[in-house]
Amino acid sequence: MKLLMAIMSLVPLAAQQPPPDAKPAAASETASPVPASESWLAGSIDLGYRGRTNVAGSLDTYRSVVNLGSGPKLLGAEFTLTDPKRRIFDEVRVRAYSWGDDPYATFHLSAKKAKLYDFSSDYRDIAYFNYLPSYADPLLGRGIVLNEQSFDTRRRFAAFELDLLPGNWFIPYLAYDRASGSGTGVAAFVSDANEFPVPNRLRDETNLYKGGVRFELRRFHATVEEGGTAFKDDQSLYQAAGPQNFGNSTNPFLGQTLYLSNLLGAYGIRGTSFYSRALMTANLTSWLDLYGQFLFSQPDSSIHYQQSDNGNLVLQSQLLFYNGQQYLVSAAAKLPHTSASFGGELRPLRRVRVIESWLTDRLHEGGTSTSVNQLFTAPNRTTQITALLASSLATNYSQQQTDLFFDVTQRLTLRGAYRYVWGEAGDTILPPAGLASADRGKLRRNVAIGGVTFRPSQRLSISGEAEGASTGGTYFRTSLYDYQKVGAPARYQAAASLSLSADFSLLNNKNPLPGVDYDYLANQNLLAFLWSPGGGKTWEFQGSYSRSTLRSAIGYLSPQDLQPQQSLYRDNAHTATALVDLKVPGISGFAPKITAGGSFFISFGSRPTSYYQPIAKLWLPFGKNVAGFAEWRYFGYGEAFYLYEGFRTQMVTAGLRLTR
């Protein structure tokens, strides 16, 4: 299922790419399209309209996976402004894609003037909708389709950076990043002996400010940076007075039916942090390179929560039923965090390289909270419970690795490596309460790595790497424990017009500890090719096929009665993509281009799924500066065990490209 979601997550992006001729490149890698002496403005803009048929099946699943709508669109724009006199700027570049209420819109602007400044900014607007009907739904067995972990939010990211005196050995810089989100969803209000799904409102923002200096010398580079963040997160759960909410469990508790009549719960988190960072790289001699990095930060956060609810609820620790509650909590925490790494590359012989690296990461947290809980019971009685808690969390993680590379010949390179990972983590809550008042864990892992790269000719390259580990302790039940990992990519240029590639990967992980008994296996085989006779002047054909397998088994305790159970998951999937580009010979100045093909995904196992997406595109130049394009795309998704999550729809996009 994870592979499926990863593949489908690419669909909204792929659906909004510019026509075949659009090949955007990074600003640092692409020269100005037109010399300044010829034109002060050069670029293109793609304007169009997308029409979509009604979604047959689950609109919620379609929005969770694709979420493309109808309407006028700015599909893409790229242009460059140049100032021939080099007064305020040498060059300004602008890129924008997928504007018009699409789920992923981007904007980029950069400006520079030689030896004076280099400015760049990026903006992303993401519509995040997640409501797969069968996910996180304990009520499904009762015929109620309600995803209790659903989101309908908008997230926005902005980043600005200004470098002064670029190209100099001394480069000051300033930067500002902002991330924010808001929206609604569904979440579970957790109460003793039951959970109640209720609406949820979300709003958060994070601001990052930083500045520093880069030193760029011939054999030495260093960066010193200071920064700080400000964070806030506000959420609220609510249920207006009306029909009673009986929650996820309708079984009576001690002879009484639990329900929620109304609720207002809200919390606000505020946090600030400062950090100091320094890094350096140095080429001391022709046979020795060194690098290092150090980071220290100290986040400081405060939390305030208030809750008012009514219904028939229970406090299990005292077997007390109540019909009203007023609950207030205040908490604060500090989290000093230190991270450092150091390493180097040693070349004692012409064919031998030794790379040594070490890193450590240490996080120590201390927090306190006070709470007042007033419970109202009939007839007109009030029980007040106050609590003062103190908590601590400490994690220490370290890793050391030695790599040895040996060039046996110009065509054969061998690699051997050893990695040792160690750490410990512990948390406590005082005064002790419940099953998780204190926990400690240790991490110990020995990893052996071997690899080979073989280049028998300029046309063929084969490489492989294997990694195996033995672990004496880990923090989490699903972490890597005793595992083996293998990867083997290969590339072959069969002819000037035909290239082939293959890739094999395998991960086998086992944790035999009592109570865990975790077994995980993931395997993928990939074949791909590109056939482009004559350099693609007339046509080209590309395709890929992958076969993947995923298997997992782990023990767990069922939440209803804490009895041991076994979770089993299987997935065997086939994924294929094929596209043909055909360039029709020009007629009266017109040279159409046609692209056709598509992709599909089919899986069998615990959650059989099928997904189809055929496409067809037409690109038709009308003249030197104007071209038209049209695209048809079909989306078909289905699940054998959850038929109500399937959907089908078609969309057509048409528009014009204007160039200068």
XYZ file of C-alpha atoms in Angstrom:
660
model
C 0.000 0.000 0.000
C 2.867 2.395 0.762
C 4.217 1.860 -2.756
C 0.781 2.577 -4.200
C 0.403 5.812 -2.255
C 3.904 6.895 -3.271
C 3.079 6.320 -6.939
C -0.252 8.086 -6.719
C 1.236 11.031 -4.869
C 3.093 11.851 -8.103
C -0.112 12.092 -10.124
C -1.086 15.674 -9.226
C 2.411 16.837 -10.101
C 2.603 14.885 -13.352
C -0.822 16.088 -14.417
C 0.304 19.683 -14.263
C 3.612 19.513 -16.088
C 4.009 21.835 -19.065
C 3.826 20.430 -22.582
C 6.646 18.215 -23.864
C 8.883 21.065 -24.968
C 8.960 22.621 -21.498
C 12.167 21.574 -19.778
C 12.678 23.886 -16.790
C 16.121 23.922 -15.270
C 17.641 25.291 -12.145
C 18.614 28.956 -12.325
C 22.186 28.146 -11.483
C 22.491 25.701 -14.369
C 20.804 27.496 -17.254
C 22.133 30.430 -19.227
C 19.889 33.286 -20.220
C 17.611 32.126 -23.108
C 18.308 35.251 -25.150
C 21.375 37.513 -24.953
C 20.663 40.841 -23.289
C 21.635 42.659 -26.463
C 18.760 41.028 -28.353
C 15.916 41.216 -25.846
C 15.427 42.369 -22.281
C 12.637 39.789 -21.830
C 12.654 36.140 -22.859
C 10.533 33.193 -21.802
C 7.167 31.520 -22.150
C 3.781 31.283 -20.473
C 1.267 28.418 -20.656
C -2.379 29.391 -20.192
C -5.194 26.878 -20.396
C -8.463 25.477 -19.180
C -9.037 22.112 -17.573
C -12.372 20.355 -17.762
C -13.170 17.285 -15.672
C -16.100 14.921 -15.842
C -18.042 14.097 -12.713
C -16.177 11.684 -10.458
C -17.874 8.285 -10.565
C -17.405 6.569 -7.213
C -15.726 8.055 -4.173
C -15.056 11.784 -4.467
C -13.246 11.675 -1.108
C -10.746 9.112 -2.396
C -10.256 11.087 -5.615
C -9.520 14.238 -3.624
C -7.141 12.312 -1.341
C -5.180 10.941 -4.309
C -5.494 13.357 -7.268
C -7.559 16.436 -6.297
C -7.332 18.225 -9.664
C -10.303 20.424 -10.504
C -11.787 22.274 -13.451
C -11.330 25.893 -14.424
C -8.863 28.339 -15.984
C -5.219 27.623 -15.114
C -1.826 29.191 -15.296
C -0.116 25.894 -16.072
C 3.379 27.277 -16.227
C 5.457 30.376 -16.790
C 9.202 30.923 -17.160
C 10.827 34.161 -18.133
C 14.069 36.046 -17.684
C 14.607 39.791 -17.527
C 18.043 41.217 -18.240
C 19.299 44.754 -17.801
C 21.825 45.585 -20.543
C 23.188 48.471 -18.463
C 23.554 46.355 -15.309
C 22.180 49.105 -13.081
C 19.997 47.526 -10.358
C 20.250 43.909 -11.491
C 21.969 41.788 -14.068
C 19.239 39.196 -14.355
C 15.840 38.362 -12.843
C 14.305 34.919 -13.256
C 10.691 33.971 -12.563
C 9.061 30.543 -12.593
C 5.458 29.682 -11.693
C 3.509 26.436 -12.080
C -0.028 25.148 -11.458
C -1.868 28.291 -10.399
C -5.657 28.291 -10.509
C -6.762 26.486 -7.349
C -4.637 23.421 -8.036
C -3.411 21.325 -5.093
C 0.280 22.176 -5.560
C 1.243 25.621 -6.813
C 4.792 26.984 -6.862
C 6.467 30.318 -7.506
C 10.151 31.186 -7.713
C 11.873 34.543 -8.137
C 15.588 35.217 -8.156
C 17.660 38.293 -8.886
C 21.371 38.896 -8.916
C 24.001 41.483 -9.618
C 27.562 40.324 -10.050
C 29.738 40.741 -6.949
C 26.989 42.666 -5.139
C 24.034 40.413 -4.244
C 22.241 37.171 -5.060
C 18.596 36.963 -3.957
C 16.223 33.996 -4.247
C 12.698 33.323 -3.027
C 10.342 30.366 -3.247
C 6.670 29.935 -2.422
C 4.548 26.777 -2.325
C 0.799 26.530 -1.775
C -0.413 23.002 -1.000
C -4.014 21.878 -0.586
C -3.818 18.780 1.606
C -6.969 16.677 1.672
C -6.899 13.212 3.245
C -10.096 11.276 3.741
C -9.712 7.645 2.688
C -13.049 6.267 3.912
C -11.731 2.924 5.202
C -8.753 4.369 7.100
C -8.884 4.868 10.904
C -12.560 3.890 11.043
C -13.493 1.726 14.069
C -17.144 2.289 13.150
C -16.837 0.562 9.778
C -18.198 -2.717 11.162
C -21.392 -0.858 12.102
C -21.801 0.492 8.569
C -20.567 3.993 9.394
C -17.950 5.383 7.005
C -15.961 7.975 8.968
C -12.223 8.506 8.770
C -11.364 9.616 12.305
C -7.954 10.987 11.259
C -8.954 13.128 8.286
C -7.718 16.525 7.110
C -8.887 19.279 4.780
C -6.132 21.850 5.141
C -4.055 24.358 3.264
C -0.308 24.602 3.831
C 1.891 27.449 2.632
C 5.674 27.664 2.594
C 7.783 30.723 1.820
C 11.577 31.049 1.803
C 13.776 34.093 1.164
C 17.568 34.273 1.108
C 19.951 37.133 0.339
C 23.686 36.621 -0.226
C 25.888 39.707 -0.212
C 29.173 39.989 -2.120
C 28.784 36.664 -3.990
C 31.984 35.353 -5.493
C 34.010 36.970 -2.744
C 35.897 35.103 -0.029
C 33.633 36.714 2.574
C 29.862 36.274 1.982
C 27.346 37.530 4.589
C 23.792 36.238 4.184
C 20.311 36.594 5.649
C 17.339 34.244 5.320
C 13.737 33.952 6.441
C 11.429 30.928 6.165
C 7.753 30.718 7.028
C 5.413 27.728 7.145
C 1.734 27.927 8.032
C -1.348 25.775 7.836
C -5.047 25.960 8.570
C -8.128 23.887 7.978
C -10.549 21.393 9.421
C -10.733 17.672 9.961
C -11.964 14.886 12.186
C -10.179 13.653 15.307
C -10.990 11.383 18.236
C -11.780 12.843 21.659
C -10.283 10.248 23.998
C -12.102 9.569 27.236
C -11.836 6.663 29.664
C -13.432 3.487 28.229
C -14.411 5.136 24.921
C -13.355 7.456 22.096
C -15.637 9.924 20.337
C -15.017 11.198 16.771
C -15.637 14.956 16.591
C -14.810 17.849 14.224
C -11.403 19.446 14.542
C -10.051 22.895 13.636
C -6.334 23.384 13.010
C -4.063 26.394 12.671
C -0.285 26.616 13.015
C 2.679 28.678 11.880
C 6.460 28.595 12.190
C 8.847 31.451 11.451
C 12.576 30.887 11.053
C 15.095 33.740 11.026
C 18.771 33.156 10.343
C 21.896 34.955 9.307
C 25.541 34.197 9.010
C 28.791 34.438 7.147
C 30.419 32.058 4.666
C 34.175 32.056 4.189
C 35.204 30.708 0.767
C 38.943 30.141 0.400
C 40.845 27.942 -2.014
C 41.396 25.107 0.455
C 39.082 26.056 3.272
C 35.383 26.701 3.664
C 33.576 27.721 6.861
C 30.082 28.883 7.764
C 28.986 30.483 11.019
C 25.238 30.898 11.479
C 22.841 32.128 14.145
C 19.109 31.677 13.981
C 15.861 31.427 15.844
C 12.331 30.138 15.420
C 8.898 31.117 16.702
C 6.168 28.490 16.639
C 2.505 28.345 17.514
C -0.157 25.705 17.083
C -3.848 26.134 17.901
C -6.342 23.302 17.660
C -9.861 22.783 18.890
C -12.244 19.845 19.157
C -15.921 20.589 19.351
C -19.368 19.063 19.284
C -22.461 21.227 19.444
C -25.390 20.218 21.621
C -27.685 17.895 19.737
C -27.810 14.154 19.074
C -25.766 12.102 21.515
C -22.397 10.789 20.296
C -22.019 7.166 21.461
C -18.410 6.922 20.354
C -16.553 3.916 19.001
C -17.825 1.453 21.590
C -21.509 0.832 22.245
C -20.877 -1.878 24.848
C -22.110 -0.789 28.306
C -19.409 -0.074 30.865
C -20.377 -1.404 34.309
C -23.971 -1.478 33.126
C -24.060 2.112 31.803
C -23.960 3.378 28.222
C -21.356 6.076 27.679
C -22.080 9.039 25.408
C -20.966 12.605 24.692
C -23.531 15.420 24.492
C -21.357 18.440 23.768
C -17.684 19.333 23.817
C -15.345 22.272 23.493
C -11.681 21.447 23.854
C -8.921 23.788 22.749
C -5.205 23.957 23.218
C -2.572 26.448 22.250
C 1.136 25.716 21.974
C 3.713 28.475 21.848
C 7.384 27.854 21.311
C 10.591 29.721 20.667
C 14.079 28.492 19.952
C 17.519 29.799 19.132
C 20.365 27.901 17.566
C 24.025 28.279 16.712
C 25.613 26.376 13.845
C 29.149 26.170 12.519
C 30.583 23.997 9.777
C 33.864 23.734 7.943
C 35.605 21.773 5.208
C 39.332 21.834 4.582
C 41.704 20.370 2.030
C 44.837 20.267 4.193
C 47.014 18.408 1.702
C 46.651 16.557 -1.571
C 45.963 13.378 0.413
C 43.768 14.625 3.294
C 40.351 16.357 3.493
C 38.542 17.162 6.744
C 35.033 18.335 7.570
C 33.046 19.084 10.713
C 29.749 20.523 11.882
C 28.341 21.602 15.245
C 24.776 22.630 16.143
C 23.271 23.704 19.452
C 19.637 24.694 19.952
C 17.361 25.187 22.925
C 13.639 25.109 22.172
C 11.322 26.416 24.870
C 7.583 25.680 24.712
C 4.434 26.292 26.711
C 1.053 24.593 26.398
C -2.383 25.621 27.629
C -5.407 23.339 27.308
C -9.006 23.844 28.362
C -11.910 21.474 27.995
C -15.606 21.578 28.761
C -17.834 18.593 28.044
C -21.127 16.976 29.015
C -22.560 13.505 28.659
C -22.392 10.236 30.536
C -18.673 9.605 31.009
C -16.485 7.737 33.482
C -13.197 8.178 35.330
C -11.896 4.603 35.495
C -9.249 5.182 38.171
C -12.006 5.992 40.686
C -14.939 4.219 38.992
C -16.710 7.566 39.003
C -19.446 8.367 36.465
C -20.005 12.051 35.724
C -22.190 14.164 33.432
C -20.070 17.315 33.203
C -16.415 18.262 33.218
C -14.202 21.362 33.353
C -10.541 20.539 32.711
C -7.583 22.966 32.616
C -3.924 22.121 31.960
C -0.805 24.291 31.790
C 2.596 22.884 30.874
C 6.082 24.041 29.923
C 9.190 22.296 28.609
C 12.784 22.987 27.624
C 14.704 20.808 25.170
C 18.445 21.580 24.857
C 19.716 19.808 21.759
C 23.322 19.263 20.695
C 24.438 17.691 17.439
C 27.939 17.331 16.023
C 29.709 15.455 13.240
C 33.297 15.123 12.129
C 35.084 13.207 9.417
C 37.749 13.099 6.832
C 39.028 11.424 3.674
C 42.515 9.984 3.612
C 44.269 8.955 0.385
C 47.444 7.138 1.490
C 47.910 5.397 -1.889
C 46.947 6.253 -5.432
C 44.207 3.596 -5.552
C 43.083 3.646 -1.931
C 40.689 6.007 -0.168
C 39.690 5.820 3.495
C 36.705 7.824 4.748
C 36.126 8.135 8.480
C 32.994 9.726 9.958
C 31.510 10.211 13.411
C 28.359 11.903 14.620
C 26.463 12.362 17.836
C 23.019 13.731 18.639
C 21.883 14.501 22.199
C 18.469 15.723 23.294
C 17.531 16.264 26.948
C 14.040 17.487 27.831
C 12.492 18.542 31.107
C 8.873 19.544 31.549
C 6.229 20.220 34.170
C 2.460 20.463 34.059
C -0.350 21.377 36.420
C -3.987 20.431 35.945
C -7.345 21.021 37.591
C -10.139 18.601 36.749
C -13.657 19.332 37.994
C -16.199 16.528 37.561
C -19.904 17.205 38.044
C -22.034 14.300 39.236
C -25.717 14.085 40.094
C -27.255 15.314 42.245
C -25.292 18.612 42.186
C -22.047 17.170 43.461
C -18.573 18.267 42.353
C -15.336 16.354 42.556
C -12.112 18.283 42.004
C -8.832 16.559 41.157
C -5.563 18.469 40.921
C -2.282 17.072 39.676
C 1.301 18.211 39.375
C 3.452 16.201 36.981
C 7.119 16.363 36.071
C 8.569 14.575 33.068
C 11.969 14.092 31.517
C 13.235 12.649 28.259
C 16.863 12.003 27.359
C 18.128 10.509 24.096
C 21.758 10.038 23.133
C 22.648 8.716 19.695
C 26.119 8.180 18.229
C 27.473 6.611 15.060
C 30.960 5.854 13.777
C 31.722 4.558 10.289
C 34.852 3.638 8.362
C 34.777 3.211 4.564
C 37.571 1.780 2.430
C 37.560 2.197 -1.373
C 40.051 0.313 -3.519
C 40.373 0.877 -7.264
C 41.543 -2.555 -8.390
C 41.674 -1.284 -11.967
C 40.225 1.705 -13.796
C 37.124 -0.405 -14.386
C 36.699 -2.109 -11.008
C 36.228 -0.493 -7.588
C 35.657 -2.375 -4.340
C 34.195 -0.950 -1.151
C 34.198 -2.238 2.392
C 32.759 -0.463 5.419
C 31.956 -0.949 9.074
C 29.413 1.070 11.062
C 28.800 1.005 14.788
C 25.688 2.654 16.211
C 25.007 3.107 19.910
C 22.712 5.133 22.098
C 20.294 5.157 24.964
C 16.955 6.769 25.693
C 14.862 7.106 28.783
C 11.772 8.917 29.942
C 10.067 9.255 33.305
C 6.828 10.750 34.611
C 6.489 11.689 38.267
C 4.493 10.835 40.252
C 4.289 7.332 38.693
C 0.943 6.466 37.142
C -0.320 3.890 34.653
C 1.714 1.453 32.600
C 4.173 3.925 31.057
C 5.535 6.004 33.935
C 9.124 5.125 33.084
C 10.835 3.509 30.145
C 14.435 3.006 29.137
C 16.014 1.608 26.016
C 19.446 0.984 24.574
C 20.596 0.917 20.991
C 23.532 -1.230 19.905
C 24.137 -2.134 16.267
C 27.057 -3.501 14.256
C 26.801 -3.091 10.490
C 29.018 -4.565 7.773
C 28.873 -3.089 4.264
C 30.369 -4.320 1.018
C 30.117 -3.013 -2.500
C 31.479 -3.253 -6.011
C 31.350 -1.046 -9.107
C 32.278 -2.630 -12.435
C 32.588 -0.691 -15.688
C 33.712 -3.217 -18.332
C 33.093 -0.660 -21.078
C 31.830 2.861 -21.552
C 28.443 1.410 -22.429
C 27.983 -0.838 -19.394
C 28.059 -0.066 -15.689
C 27.146 -2.539 -12.948
C 27.257 -1.879 -9.236
C 26.085 -3.664 -6.153
C 26.031 -3.096 -2.426
C 25.126 -5.357 0.484
C 24.610 -4.396 4.103
C 24.025 -6.654 7.079
C 23.503 -5.774 10.730
C 23.298 -7.419 14.112
C 21.494 -5.431 16.800
C 21.582 -5.830 20.556
C 18.847 -3.305 21.363
C 16.639 -0.683 19.762
C 14.108 1.969 20.737
C 11.082 0.983 18.677
C 9.467 -2.331 17.832
C 9.532 -1.684 14.075
C 13.076 -0.275 13.928
C 15.804 -1.999 11.939
C 17.144 -4.859 14.053
C 18.833 -7.881 12.478
C 18.600 -6.899 8.839
C 20.101 -7.443 5.408
C 19.898 -4.858 2.643
C 20.946 -5.353 -0.988
C 20.931 -2.990 -3.964
C 22.191 -3.647 -7.501
C 21.642 -1.081 -10.294
C 22.927 -1.578 -13.842
C 23.054 0.665 -16.921
C 23.676 -0.417 -20.535
C 23.894 1.767 -23.630
C 23.037 -0.916 -26.194
C 23.249 1.554 -29.080
C 23.350 5.269 -29.650
C 19.553 5.232 -29.742
C 18.826 2.580 -27.098
C 19.602 2.633 -23.365
C 18.591 0.014 -20.818
C 18.627 0.071 -17.027
C 17.785 -2.381 -14.263
C 17.663 -2.180 -10.501
C 17.243 -4.762 -7.767
C 16.664 -3.946 -4.098
C 15.915 -6.063 -1.053
C 15.412 -5.349 2.652
C 14.913 -8.183 5.129
C 14.447 -7.191 8.778
C 13.745 -9.383 11.814
C 13.275 -8.632 15.499
C 12.950 -11.947 17.381
C 12.501 -10.450 20.863
C 9.609 -11.948 22.874
C 6.465 -9.875 22.513
C 7.700 -8.337 19.259
C 8.450 -11.155 16.796
C 8.698 -8.694 13.886
C 9.342 -9.980 10.369
C 9.562 -7.564 7.430
C 10.562 -8.174 3.810
C 10.513 -5.670 0.913
C 11.787 -6.458 -2.574
C 11.640 -4.609 -5.904
C 12.886 -5.428 -9.406
C 12.890 -2.684 -12.031
C 13.529 -2.659 -15.788
C 13.489 0.518 -17.907
C 14.480 1.541 -21.419
C 14.634 4.545 -23.734
C 14.592 4.034 -27.512
C 15.273 7.228 -29.441
C 16.252 6.605 -33.093
C 18.058 9.509 -34.675
C 18.218 11.367 -31.403
C 14.417 11.478 -31.187
C 13.997 13.677 -34.246
C 11.006 11.641 -35.436
C 9.934 9.532 -32.490
C 11.067 8.002 -29.223
C 9.672 5.350 -26.924
C 10.300 4.881 -23.226
C 8.951 2.382 -20.761
C 9.488 0.768 -17.391
C 8.213 -2.209 -15.433
C 8.666 -3.055 -11.768
C 7.676 -6.014 -9.637
C 7.549 -5.437 -5.895
C 6.819 -7.587 -2.868
C 6.117 -6.503 0.690
C 5.506 -8.771 3.656
C 5.246 -7.912 7.335
C 4.214 -9.717 10.515
C 4.306 -8.381 14.064
C 2.713 -9.164 17.390
C 0.621 -6.618 19.265
C -1.875 -6.325 22.126
C -5.480 -5.717 21.108
C -6.705 -2.482 22.738
C -10.019 -4.032 23.817
C -8.681 -6.732 26.145
C -4.830 -6.483 25.894
C -4.655 -9.998 24.496
C -1.746 -10.902 22.155
C -2.605 -10.770 18.458
C -0.684 -11.071 15.185
C -0.764 -8.430 12.446
C -0.103 -9.813 8.944
C 0.231 -7.782 5.754
C 1.045 -8.936 2.217
C 1.385 -6.988 -1.025
C 2.570 -8.160 -4.461
C 2.474 -5.392 -7.036
C 3.122 -4.760 -10.737
C 3.772 -1.244 -12.047
C 4.319 -0.319 -15.700
C 4.655 2.883 -17.689
C 4.933 3.374 -21.470
C 5.093 6.620 -23.465
C 5.680 7.243 -27.154
C 6.534 10.691 -28.545
C 5.795 11.171 -32.247
C 6.899 14.256 -34.187
C 4.791 14.589 -37.305
C 6.593 16.069 -40.346
C 5.841 19.754 -40.779
C 3.054 20.796 -43.166
C 2.857 24.463 -44.203
C 4.918 25.469 -41.203
C 3.006 23.290 -38.759
C 4.897 20.482 -36.986
C 2.566 18.678 -34.540
C 3.865 16.490 -31.748
C 1.877 13.655 -30.202
C 2.495 11.821 -26.932
C 0.468 8.769 -25.952
C 0.724 6.055 -23.362
C 0.076 5.758 -19.687
C 0.743 3.771 -16.563
C -0.908 1.192 -14.361
C -0.499 -0.302 -10.915
C -1.949 -3.679 -9.886
C -1.425 -5.306 -6.503
C -2.551 -8.534 -4.874
C -2.500 -9.477 -1.217
C -3.991 -7.985 1.926
C -5.413 -4.997 0.056
C -5.774 -5.725 -3.682
C -5.691 -2.449 -5.614
C -5.718 -1.337 -9.236
C -4.889 2.077 -10.660
C -4.884 3.097 -14.348
C -3.877 6.385 -15.941
C -3.730 6.501 -19.770
C -2.847 9.838 -21.373
C -2.693 11.463 -24.801
C -1.165 14.860 -25.635
C -1.098 17.039 -28.731
C 1.364 19.889 -29.260
C 0.653 22.134 -32.279
C 2.808 25.207 -33.118
C 0.828 27.988 -34.811
C 3.787 30.211 -35.516
C 7.088 31.376 -34.150
C 5.731 32.613 -30.810
C 2.414 30.795 -30.357
C 1.594 27.123 -29.933
C -1.478 25.231 -28.821
C -1.649 22.099 -26.718
C -4.309 19.671 -25.535
C -4.162 16.740 -23.144
C -6.590 13.951 -22.243
C -6.109 11.937 -19.090
C -8.118 9.156 -17.445
C -7.993 8.134 -13.799
C -9.317 4.770 -12.666
C -8.846 3.442 -9.133
C -10.356 0.427 -7.403
C -9.971 -1.830 -4.371
C -11.359 -5.361 -4.285
C -12.155 -5.352 -0.551
C -13.317 -1.717 -0.370
C -15.353 -1.161 -3.503
C -16.764 2.117 -2.167
C -13.270 3.672 -2.330
C -12.963 3.306 -6.109
C -13.330 6.224 -8.502
C -13.196 7.017 -12.215
C -12.943 10.320 -14.019
C -11.594 11.933 -17.186
C -10.118 15.364 -17.744
C -9.145 17.437 -20.765
C -6.732 20.358 -20.611
C -6.266 22.756 -23.513
C -4.392 25.996 -23.834
C -1.809 28.174 -25.511
C 1.895 28.728 -25.042
C 3.132 32.250 -25.721
C 6.865 32.767 -26.108
C 9.099 35.757 -26.566
